[in-house]
mmCIF file of C-alpha atoms in Angstrom:
data_model
loop_
_atom_site.group_PDB
_atom_site.id
_atom_site.type_symbol
_atom_site.label_atom_id
_atom_site.label_comp_id
_atom_site.label_asym_id
_atom_site.label_seq_id
_atom_site.Cartn_x
_atom_site.Cartn_y
_atom_site.Cartn_z
ATOM 1 C CA UNK A 1 107.048 122.703 79.319
ATOM 2 C CA UNK A 2 104.045 120.610 77.729
ATOM 3 C CA UNK A 3 105.404 117.508 79.313
ATOM 4 C CA UNK A 4 106.881 119.236 82.132
ATOM 5 C CA UNK A 5 103.656 120.819 83.976
ATOM 6 C CA UNK A 6 102.442 117.666 83.913
ATOM 7 C CA UNK A 7 105.389 115.363 85.834
ATOM 8 C CA UNK A 8 105.537 118.056 88.122
ATOM 9 C CA UNK A 9 101.363 117.724 89.706
ATOM 10 C CA UNK A 10 102.238 114.051 89.585
ATOM 11 C CA UNK A 11 105.440 114.477 91.582
ATOM 12 C CA UNK A 12 103.905 117.322 93.650
ATOM 13 C CA UNK A 13 101.412 114.125 94.214
ATOM 14 C CA UNK A 14 103.295 112.122 95.906
ATOM 15 C CA UNK A 15 105.586 114.270 98.165
ATOM 16 C CA UNK A 16 102.233 114.926 99.284
ATOM 17 C CA UNK A 17 101.565 111.890 100.680
ATOM 18 C CA UNK A 18 104.825 110.942 101.902
ATOM 19 C CA UNK A 19 105.012 114.126 103.470
ATOM 20 C CA UNK A 20 108.159 115.633 101.535
ATOM 21 C CA UNK A 21 108.657 119.492 100.401
ATOM 22 C CA UNK A 22 108.430 119.630 96.539
ATOM 23 C CA UNK A 23 111.501 122.518 94.670
ATOM 24 C CA UNK A 24 110.454 123.595 91.014
ATOM 25 C CA UNK A 25 113.099 126.191 89.723
ATOM 26 C CA UNK A 26 113.411 127.928 86.457
ATOM 27 C CA UNK A 27 116.520 130.487 87.871
ATOM 28 C CA UNK A 28 119.746 130.091 85.601
ATOM 29 C CA UNK A 29 122.823 129.825 86.897
ATOM 30 C CA UNK A 30 125.060 128.859 84.069
ATOM 31 C CA UNK A 31 124.235 130.651 81.368
ATOM 32 C CA UNK A 32 127.430 128.526 78.612
ATOM 33 C CA UNK A 33 126.585 125.721 79.406
ATOM 34 C CA UNK A 34 123.045 123.052 78.545
ATOM 35 C CA UNK A 35 119.589 123.577 81.424
ATOM 36 C CA UNK A 36 121.835 119.089 81.695
ATOM 37 C CA UNK A 37 124.075 121.218 83.992
ATOM 38 C CA UNK A 38 121.130 123.350 86.346
ATOM 39 C CA UNK A 39 121.003 120.379 88.747
ATOM 40 C CA UNK A 40 123.993 120.143 90.458
ATOM 41 C CA UNK A 41 124.401 124.098 91.710
ATOM 42 C CA UNK A 42 120.236 123.582 92.749
ATOM 43 C CA UNK A 43 121.085 120.539 94.503
ATOM 44 C CA UNK A 44 123.730 122.212 96.444
ATOM 45 C CA UNK A 45 122.219 125.246 97.147
ATOM 46 C CA UNK A 46 119.080 123.810 99.009
ATOM 47 C CA UNK A 47 121.035 120.328 100.625
ATOM 48 C CA UNK A 48 121.760 122.894 103.928
ATOM 49 C CA UNK A 49 117.955 123.243 104.659
ATOM 50 C CA UNK A 50 117.860 118.609 104.676
ATOM 51 C CA UNK A 51 119.233 115.515 105.470
ATOM 52 C CA UNK A 52 118.753 114.608 101.642
ATOM 53 C CA UNK A 53 117.482 115.933 98.477
ATOM 54 C CA UNK A 54 116.646 114.105 95.928
ATOM 55 C CA UNK A 55 116.463 114.839 91.982
ATOM 56 C CA UNK A 56 113.714 114.069 89.024
ATOM 57 C CA UNK A 57 114.834 115.197 85.896
ATOM 58 C CA UNK A 58 111.320 117.618 84.460
ATOM 59 C CA UNK A 59 110.631 114.315 82.215
ATOM 60 C CA UNK A 60 110.211 112.208 84.710
ATOM 61 C CA UNK A 61 107.985 111.433 87.555
ATOM 62 C CA UNK A 62 107.244 109.278 90.159
ATOM 63 C CA UNK A 63 104.203 106.763 89.965
ATOM 64 C CA UNK A 64 101.701 107.370 92.958
ATOM 65 C CA UNK A 65 101.598 103.856 93.730
ATOM 66 C CA UNK A 66 104.961 103.909 94.689
ATOM 67 C CA UNK A 67 106.391 103.072 98.202
ATOM 68 C CA UNK A 68 107.899 105.526 100.291
ATOM 69 C CA UNK A 69 111.566 105.748 99.142
ATOM 70 C CA UNK A 70 112.557 107.218 102.972
ATOM 71 C CA UNK A 71 112.903 103.248 102.685
ATOM 72 C CA UNK A 72 114.993 102.921 99.401
ATOM 73 C CA UNK A 73 117.023 105.786 101.445
ATOM 74 C CA UNK A 74 117.131 104.519 104.852
ATOM 75 C CA UNK A 75 118.842 100.534 104.034
ATOM 76 C CA UNK A 76 122.052 102.725 102.251
ATOM 77 C CA UNK A 77 122.397 105.316 104.184
ATOM 78 C CA UNK A 78 126.027 105.117 104.929
ATOM 79 C CA UNK A 79 125.726 106.792 101.290
ATOM 80 C CA UNK A 80 126.689 110.178 100.589
ATOM 81 C CA UNK A 81 125.105 109.236 96.373
ATOM 82 C CA UNK A 82 122.628 106.951 95.948
ATOM 83 C CA UNK A 83 122.668 107.244 91.682
ATOM 84 C CA UNK A 84 121.583 105.220 89.014
ATOM 85 C CA UNK A 85 122.857 102.985 86.650
ATOM 86 C CA UNK A 86 121.511 102.791 83.380
ATOM 87 C CA UNK A 87 120.357 100.158 79.965
ATOM 88 C CA UNK A 88 124.279 100.777 78.258
ATOM 89 C CA UNK A 89 125.321 98.632 81.408
ATOM 90 C CA UNK A 90 125.180 95.090 80.022
ATOM 91 C CA UNK A 91 127.496 93.474 82.125
ATOM 92 C CA UNK A 92 125.153 89.393 82.566
ATOM 93 C CA UNK A 93 127.777 88.484 84.283
ATOM 94 C CA UNK A 94 127.354 91.101 88.024
ATOM 95 C CA UNK A 95 123.328 89.862 89.499
ATOM 96 C CA UNK A 96 123.387 92.390 92.144
ATOM 97 C CA UNK A 97 121.596 94.731 92.316
ATOM 98 C CA UNK A 98 125.089 97.023 93.546
ATOM 99 C CA UNK A 99 126.772 98.925 90.506
ATOM 100 C CA UNK A 100 128.687 101.161 93.393
ATOM 101 C CA UNK A 101 131.986 100.363 90.401
ATOM 102 C CA UNK A 102 130.808 101.186 87.863
ATOM 103 C CA UNK A 103 131.271 103.931 85.798
ATOM 104 C CA UNK A 104 128.231 103.773 83.845
ATOM 105 C CA UNK A 105 125.409 107.084 86.218
ATOM 106 C CA UNK A 106 122.330 108.441 84.607
ATOM 107 C CA UNK A 107 121.429 111.310 86.285
ATOM 108 C CA UNK A 108 118.057 111.994 85.381
ATOM 109 C CA UNK A 109 117.659 110.596 89.040
ATOM 110 C CA UNK A 110 119.882 111.215 91.685
ATOM 111 C CA UNK A 111 119.348 111.395 96.024
ATOM 112 C CA UNK A 112 121.526 113.720 97.700
ATOM 113 C CA UNK A 113 122.410 113.216 100.996
ATOM 114 C CA UNK A 114 123.260 116.193 103.204
ATOM 115 C CA UNK A 115 127.396 116.377 104.426
ATOM 116 C CA UNK A 116 130.304 118.097 104.099
ATOM 117 C CA UNK A 117 131.884 115.186 101.420
ATOM 118 C CA UNK A 118 128.513 116.220 99.651
ATOM 119 C CA UNK A 119 129.069 119.496 98.936
ATOM 120 C CA UNK A 120 132.566 119.349 98.465
ATOM 121 C CA UNK A 121 132.137 116.835 95.162
ATOM 122 C CA UNK A 122 129.223 118.802 93.868
ATOM 123 C CA UNK A 123 131.048 122.625 94.677
ATOM 124 C CA UNK A 124 133.456 120.680 92.041
ATOM 125 C CA UNK A 125 130.967 119.521 89.386
ATOM 126 C CA UNK A 126 130.026 123.402 88.962
ATOM 127 C CA UNK A 127 133.087 125.328 89.556
ATOM 128 C CA UNK A 128 135.868 122.721 87.901
ATOM 129 C CA UNK A 129 136.352 123.022 83.749
ATOM 130 C CA UNK A 130 138.882 120.213 83.792
ATOM 131 C CA UNK A 131 136.468 118.168 84.585
ATOM 132 C CA UNK A 132 133.740 119.774 81.601
ATOM 133 C CA UNK A 133 136.481 119.309 78.962
ATOM 134 C CA UNK A 134 137.336 115.808 80.587
ATOM 135 C CA UNK A 135 133.112 114.079 81.203
ATOM 136 C CA UNK A 136 132.487 111.223 79.063
ATOM 137 C CA UNK A 137 129.924 112.585 76.740
ATOM 138 C CA UNK A 138 126.345 113.848 78.493
ATOM 139 C CA UNK A 139 126.690 117.850 79.614
ATOM 140 C CA UNK A 140 126.492 117.190 83.038
ATOM 141 C CA UNK A 141 126.350 112.883 83.293
ATOM 142 C CA UNK A 142 129.518 113.219 82.401
ATOM 143 C CA UNK A 143 131.163 114.692 84.855
ATOM 144 C CA UNK A 144 129.507 112.173 87.657
ATOM 145 C CA UNK A 145 130.718 109.431 84.840
ATOM 146 C CA UNK A 146 134.023 110.038 84.578
ATOM 147 C CA UNK A 147 133.936 110.865 88.083
ATOM 148 C CA UNK A 148 133.493 107.157 88.983
ATOM 149 C CA UNK A 149 134.794 106.014 85.978
ATOM 150 C CA UNK A 150 138.288 107.492 88.041
ATOM 151 C CA UNK A 151 137.402 107.216 91.088
ATOM 152 C CA UNK A 152 137.967 110.741 92.449
ATOM 153 C CA UNK A 153 137.664 111.417 95.828
ATOM 154 C CA UNK A 154 137.110 107.704 96.363
ATOM 155 C CA UNK A 155 134.207 108.475 95.114
ATOM 156 C CA UNK A 156 133.418 105.141 94.866
ATOM 157 C CA UNK A 157 133.620 104.356 98.727
ATOM 158 C CA UNK A 158 131.275 106.896 99.065
ATOM 159 C CA UNK A 159 128.354 106.235 96.383
ATOM 160 C CA UNK A 160 126.416 103.453 95.638
ATOM 161 C CA UNK A 161 125.473 102.962 92.473
ATOM 162 C CA UNK A 162 121.468 100.617 91.908
ATOM 163 C CA UNK A 163 121.061 99.563 89.505
ATOM 164 C CA UNK A 164 118.886 100.130 86.226
ATOM 165 C CA UNK A 165 115.247 99.558 86.982
ATOM 166 C CA UNK A 166 115.423 99.868 90.320
ATOM 167 C CA UNK A 167 115.119 103.278 91.353
ATOM 168 C CA UNK A 168 113.982 104.765 87.542
ATOM 169 C CA UNK A 169 112.612 103.096 84.756
ATOM 170 C CA UNK A 170 111.842 104.160 80.869
ATOM 171 C CA UNK A 171 109.490 104.437 78.956
ATOM 172 C CA UNK A 172 108.117 101.768 75.076
ATOM 173 C CA UNK A 173 110.793 98.976 74.511
ATOM 174 C CA UNK A 174 114.265 100.444 75.360
ATOM 175 C CA UNK A 175 113.271 99.646 79.615
ATOM 176 C CA UNK A 176 111.670 96.141 78.148
ATOM 177 C CA UNK A 177 114.012 94.984 75.690
ATOM 178 C CA UNK A 178 116.734 95.595 79.125
ATOM 179 C CA UNK A 179 114.831 94.390 82.110
ATOM 180 C CA UNK A 180 114.661 90.920 79.545
ATOM 181 C CA UNK A 181 118.041 90.891 79.925
ATOM 182 C CA UNK A 182 118.105 90.617 83.823
ATOM 183 C CA UNK A 183 115.131 88.903 84.582
ATOM 184 C CA UNK A 184 115.975 89.061 88.875
ATOM 185 C CA UNK A 185 114.852 93.326 88.068
ATOM 186 C CA UNK A 186 111.486 92.096 88.037
ATOM 187 C CA UNK A 187 111.107 92.255 91.377
ATOM 188 C CA UNK A 188 111.211 94.861 91.506
ATOM 189 C CA UNK A 189 109.028 97.904 90.986
ATOM 190 C CA UNK A 190 111.518 101.713 90.016
ATOM 191 C CA UNK A 191 109.670 104.473 92.352
ATOM 192 C CA UNK A 192 110.152 106.378 88.646
ATOM 193 C CA UNK A 193 108.907 106.078 85.716
ATOM 194 C CA UNK A 194 111.495 108.535 82.940
ATOM 195 C CA UNK A 195 110.592 109.457 78.968
ATOM 196 C CA UNK A 196 114.763 110.259 78.980
ATOM 197 C CA UNK A 197 114.847 110.600 75.210
ATOM 198 C CA UNK A 198 111.060 110.389 74.331
ATOM 199 C CA UNK A 199 109.028 113.381 71.684
ATOM 200 C CA UNK A 200 107.069 115.993 74.299
ATOM 201 C CA UNK A 201 103.665 114.164 72.895
ATOM 202 C CA UNK A 202 104.196 110.597 74.616
#
């Protein structure tokens, strides 16, 4: 709550600026999983009402000076999922921001299209005990990573993974350290600041 309320107020201003609805929920759907998983049923339960739902973690907020994120969505509108890479992607050989076949995903920000395909996939993430057992660590993020790694339900075709630093950036040294390895990323102004792994006081 110390940081989530502050991030929410910033996100509310961003949404007002560009005409988006903002949804905040404290409802728990799961009794036996960590709170990270709550984003999945929350997205699913709201997807029918909108063309897209953008999930943003409670420790993340839009940069009020960033562009309208619908420009990014329009650019990749042929995909059902627009996802962000993570900083453990250190593939220097790949000079494109398109990490489409990479399973190195950070689920702190997710953009999901209202489609039959998206609903089917999220229902699978929500309900599958098998995926829960086989996830690549990191709670629900691990489920998405295994989905991409194994191309379950042809996920690679339906999903674009944009390199870390395009949609979101982390706070402090870990961000600058990553960006220094990929100089071309300095031309991108990320939409979202994500304080992943930081203490509440930060």
